[in-house]
Amino acid sequence: MALHEINYQLLIENPKKIRKEWAHIGVVGSGDLEVLMERKDLNGAVQVKVVTPVTGFDFIWNRVLESFITENQLGDLLIEINDNNATPIVVSIRLAQALAEANRVEEEEI
Amino acid sequence: MLNWEELQESSFLESNARERAKGLVDKGSFVELLNPRDRFHSPHLPVLGEAIALDDGIVVGIGKIGIRPVFVISQEGRFIGGSLGEVSGAKMAYTIKLGLETLERIKEKYPESWEERRPTVVISFETGGVRLHEANAGLLAHAEVMDIIQDARKKIPIISLIGSKLGCFGGMGFVAAATDVIIMSEFGRLGLTGPEVIEQEMGKDEFDASNRAMVYRTTGGRHKYILGDSNYLVQDKINAFREKIQEVVHLPFDQIEQYRRIGSLQNVLQQMELINEALEINPNDAIDVWGFYGNENPETLLDLSFDQFMQKAVRREIR
Amino acid sequence: MRNDTDVVWDSLKRDTEQRIQSGKAFIQSGKLVDAKDTIALLETIIKPGDKVNLEGNNQKQADFLAESLCKVDPKIIHDLHMVQSVLALDSHLDLFEKGIAKKVDFSFSGPQANRLAKYVQEGKVQIGAIHTYLELFGRYFVDLTPRISMVAAYQADKQGNLYTGFNTEDTPVIVEATKFKQGIVIAQVNEIVDKLPRVDIPAEWVDFVIKAPKPFYVEPLFTRDPALITDSQILRGMMALKGIYAEYGVQRINHGIGFDTAAIELLLPTYGEELGLKGKICSYFVLNPHPTLIPAIETGWVKSVHSFGGELGMEDYVAARSDIFFIGPDGTMRSNRAFGQTAGHYALDMFIGGTLQIDQYGNSSTATASRVTGFGGAPNMGADAKGRRHSTDSWLKCGNEYTMNHQLVGDIPRGKRLVVQLQETFREKRAPGFIEKLDAWKLAENAGLEIPPVMIYSDDLTHIVSEVGIAYLNRCADMEERKAAIRAVAGYTELGLLADPKETRKLRQKGIVKTPEDLGIDVSRANRSLLAAKNMKEIVEWSKGLYNPPNRYRNW
């Protein structure tokens, strides 16, 4: 009955770091999730922790994360996700939004 | 997240708790306390197999309006109905407490000009009250918040904002009523017992919770404004709420005290007068109440635009 | 050889005259029967085994007459053969529970889908066939002609003329099929007036009029609250606008009922404007008066809308936009489902809507193993009209790309309707939207149907839009390529996991599959800020106060 935790790690070639130190997006509503991204020296790897009430879908999580990390060439990144029954598309949209946030040039910087 | 300028034009209803918190204070001034990176989530939910949130469904922090520090508490309705648990309750209570401590420090540092630097607490409610999964802790948190609100009485103003989808119900309805000032939008709702519970207890004939128009007529911003339960009604924009907060914090503190609903003999007498009026009106619908307080063709108020409504609506006079 | 004089050529007429004569006992004046005499009237004029039509569709319902028919004595009236558009009300199935009716030919049963499946299994209901609306209307004039029809109208005058107004819907086709084959027409009306705004059904075609105790029920089925539109619906909407509407320049359209198409309607004034598509797409609709279409109408996107039925709360808005909607000389809209369906079948270039399941070939269905949902009108829109002979740009472009067609017609140019399904790979509770074999097969077995109910057949389907990408099925050379394209957009469903990445890459190169990236769509932009209206109040404001949402949709 306790919450389910999925840990996933991936190291790809020529990874890019996110621009900001950290970013957070999303709300853990029903069918939704929050994503926290933190820049961290992981020898180029990406480490992901997913906390979810849902079991039996680890394989799909791994596939979604793999394609997200590979397509965006990410590295030295910690991703933490709290999920509440989100479908894969919602996960993909939130990951994209979190990455956009993590790479955004803040107005203060301009 | 949208930048501050974009947030100003954003719908308060559509925004999430963090966006509201950031947009309600001066540009660039909001600093979140116990932000998601601090991972200060509920210790109880994992044991029950329930999803957790890094902020436990409440965003707290400090910002500024001019030279005044503003302590912002912003509930997130989409996380377990904005319910108050042990962690979110502590975050709420201790943010108000921080406001009180700050007042003391400001008094020390600015003995001459502390009044114009008086801190303010702003609470954006989006909640059905206590989190049933951690009920005892949640109820204690309600009591603690009530207690600290009493401590803050006549020291720092506490302003309630209600304009989000879930409104403000349950124990948090009491908390909002105990604050100094309430600002609502027409999409906000304020009450104690939620519509579904009333229907369940009293029957569909008495209160049909699926009739959203009726639910909003009875608990929504327009009604609460006419009745005086809400001191102000503003447009559904973050900057409309922010500007109203700005206006209120500049009011003389004595005047803010006049806005209260409870907490004095005069308030008690007023509330009793309201009960007498209710007996006299014996209303079937909120519209009857609006008519009683002097609104001609009160049903036409329903669909007026915000501006037209503000021009036309006659409010209950509070003596 | 029989003597000519022995042959009776007007037995139906004689029988009808007899029945009406005995029903006259209940008439107070003109054609008016008091509501309290309804059951007795029905027991007098209906006979066991009659084909009976109870008017009702996914919008208006002759609910008082349906409830009254449920109360007749099953010893007097039994074994009725119901021929009607929908099984939507409890009373529609109570008829079978009580043994008053035995067989049904219908089109749609959404709200009663579970109960219907159960009754079929228990042998309480015999299903003749499940039709589309237009198909059923057609059969009213062939082999399913009602002997008795019970219809609903807003008003009647003293002579018995009917005003069906905004919600005319199925009434004309039912009355014409019944009355011109010597049948009997009973109408329930909301009120009796001295003078009607206009005559929708002439009194000569109506035999009995009853003022119902309550106005007839209307379901606001096409009202979608923008507050409930999700980011993933917005993403699919953006993909559809860019990858299909713009790609083909589609001008004549029907939208399905779901939130995906509501999102598209609300994206026209924002994202559509940004893409510079105004005037190039979406000028003509055959569509119920969707409240979510208001912002697009108000910003000048839409030239014309013809509606199958009325939508509660849209009366004043529609009446005030006579350049757009079909308004009578009296100033109110008349919807006529038979014409709407005809227009939808022959005169549209695209149907786009959602479904429950799509199989590996591209067949789709809204049925599950325990729900007989039926079809409504969607398949008339979601099918290539084989009798279509006029050409439009988007129709021709879609047909020219339809590689498989050349095997059937050689080098003759032939267009094709765009039939597009918007499909989330997983619905709530992770139910897959793509599946190897449709649940409709199990339903067919469970409910003893001859064929699995299919909403849209694969050979009609031209495009699938899932959040993973758009599959341009019309561009596929053969069934193998088609199946690969479907797998490529099926995401992480079991079917999607069978996709071969190498093959998918090849399909992307050929333009048969396009991902959001291929379409130049930034997924992180897919959020509610793109909607022209985010809640019902904003729709009311767009309508300049003319739209009057039903109570359940008001949040102020």
Short mmCIF file of C-alpha atoms in Angstrom, two decimals, chain A residues 9-96:
data_model
loop_
_atom_site.label_atom_id
_atom_site.label_comp_id
_atom_site.label_asym_id
_atom_site.label_seq_id
_atom_site.Cartn_x
_atom_site.Cartn_y
_atom_site.Cartn_z
CA GLN A 9 19.55 6.25 -14.43
CA LEU A 10 20.88 6.95 -17.90
CA LEU A 11 24.19 8.14 -19.31
CA ILE A 12 24.24 9.24 -22.94
CA GLU A 13 26.97 10.65 -25.15
CA ASN A 14 27.64 14.41 -25.20
CA PRO A 15 25.01 15.36 -22.67
CA LYS A 16 23.97 18.98 -22.04
CA LYS A 17 23.42 20.57 -18.67
CA ILE A 18 20.30 22.59 -17.92
CA ARG A 19 20.76 26.32 -17.86
CA LYS A 20 19.31 27.07 -14.43
CA GLU A 21 20.39 25.51 -11.17
CA TRP A 22 16.95 24.07 -10.69
CA ALA A 23 13.37 24.26 -11.94
CA HIS A 24 10.02 22.99 -10.78
CA ILE A 25 6.73 22.64 -12.61
CA GLY A 26 3.35 21.04 -12.22
CA VAL A 27 0.88 20.19 -9.51
CA VAL A 28 0.21 16.71 -8.14
CA GLY A 29 -3.47 16.80 -9.04
CA SER A 30 -5.43 13.75 -10.08
CA GLY A 31 -3.97 12.50 -13.37
CA ASP A 32 -1.11 14.95 -13.09
CA LEU A 33 2.38 15.26 -11.65
CA GLU A 34 5.12 17.63 -10.53
CA VAL A 35 8.66 17.63 -11.90
CA LEU A 36 11.70 18.93 -10.08
CA MET A 37 14.93 19.25 -12.06
CA GLU A 38 18.23 20.00 -10.38
CA ARG A 39 21.64 20.43 -11.96
CA LYS A 40 24.04 18.05 -10.25
CA ASP A 41 27.46 16.66 -11.02
CA LEU A 42 26.70 13.03 -11.83
CA ASN A 43 29.58 12.42 -14.24
CA GLY A 44 27.24 13.26 -17.06
CA ALA A 45 24.43 10.94 -16.03
CA VAL A 46 20.77 11.66 -15.39
CA GLN A 47 19.23 10.26 -12.25
CA VAL A 48 15.46 10.04 -11.93
CA LYS A 49 13.26 9.23 -8.97
CA VAL A 50 9.56 8.70 -9.57
CA VAL A 51 7.18 8.43 -6.63
CA THR A 52 3.73 7.19 -7.56
CA PRO A 53 0.78 5.29 -6.09
CA VAL A 54 0.65 3.23 -9.29
CA THR A 55 2.49 -0.06 -9.66
CA GLY A 56 3.08 -2.24 -12.68
CA PHE A 57 4.03 0.47 -15.15
CA ASP A 58 7.77 0.81 -14.43
CA PHE A 59 8.57 -0.33 -17.94
CA ILE A 60 6.54 2.48 -19.48
CA TRP A 61 8.08 5.03 -17.12
CA ASN A 62 11.51 3.86 -18.18
CA ARG A 63 10.63 4.17 -21.86
CA VAL A 64 9.15 7.67 -21.42
CA LEU A 65 12.20 8.83 -19.46
CA GLU A 66 14.64 7.25 -21.86
CA SER A 67 13.15 8.96 -24.88
CA PHE A 68 12.93 12.29 -23.03
CA ILE A 69 16.57 12.20 -21.91
CA THR A 70 17.87 10.95 -25.25
CA GLU A 71 15.88 13.34 -27.41
CA ASN A 72 16.97 16.32 -25.32
CA GLN A 73 20.53 15.06 -24.73
CA LEU A 74 20.41 15.68 -21.01
CA GLY A 75 23.10 15.06 -18.42
CA ASP A 76 24.31 15.97 -14.94
CA LEU A 77 20.71 16.21 -13.94
CA LEU A 78 18.58 15.04 -11.07
CA ILE A 79 14.87 14.62 -11.87
CA GLU A 80 12.35 14.01 -9.17
CA ILE A 81 8.74 13.28 -10.05
CA ASN A 82 5.72 12.98 -7.81
CA ASP A 83 2.96 11.39 -9.82
CA ASN A 84 -0.72 10.85 -9.23
CA ASN A 85 -1.93 8.61 -12.05
CA ALA A 86 -0.75 10.70 -14.97
CA THR A 87 -0.95 9.18 -18.46
CA PRO A 88 2.27 8.99 -20.52
CA ILE A 89 1.28 12.03 -22.59
CA VAL A 90 0.78 14.15 -19.49
CA VAL A 91 4.18 12.99 -18.25
CA SER A 92 5.77 13.97 -21.58
CA ILE A 93 4.12 17.38 -21.61
CA ARG A 94 5.19 18.14 -18.01
CA LEU A 95 8.75 16.99 -18.68
CA ALA A 96 8.90 19.27 -21.72
#
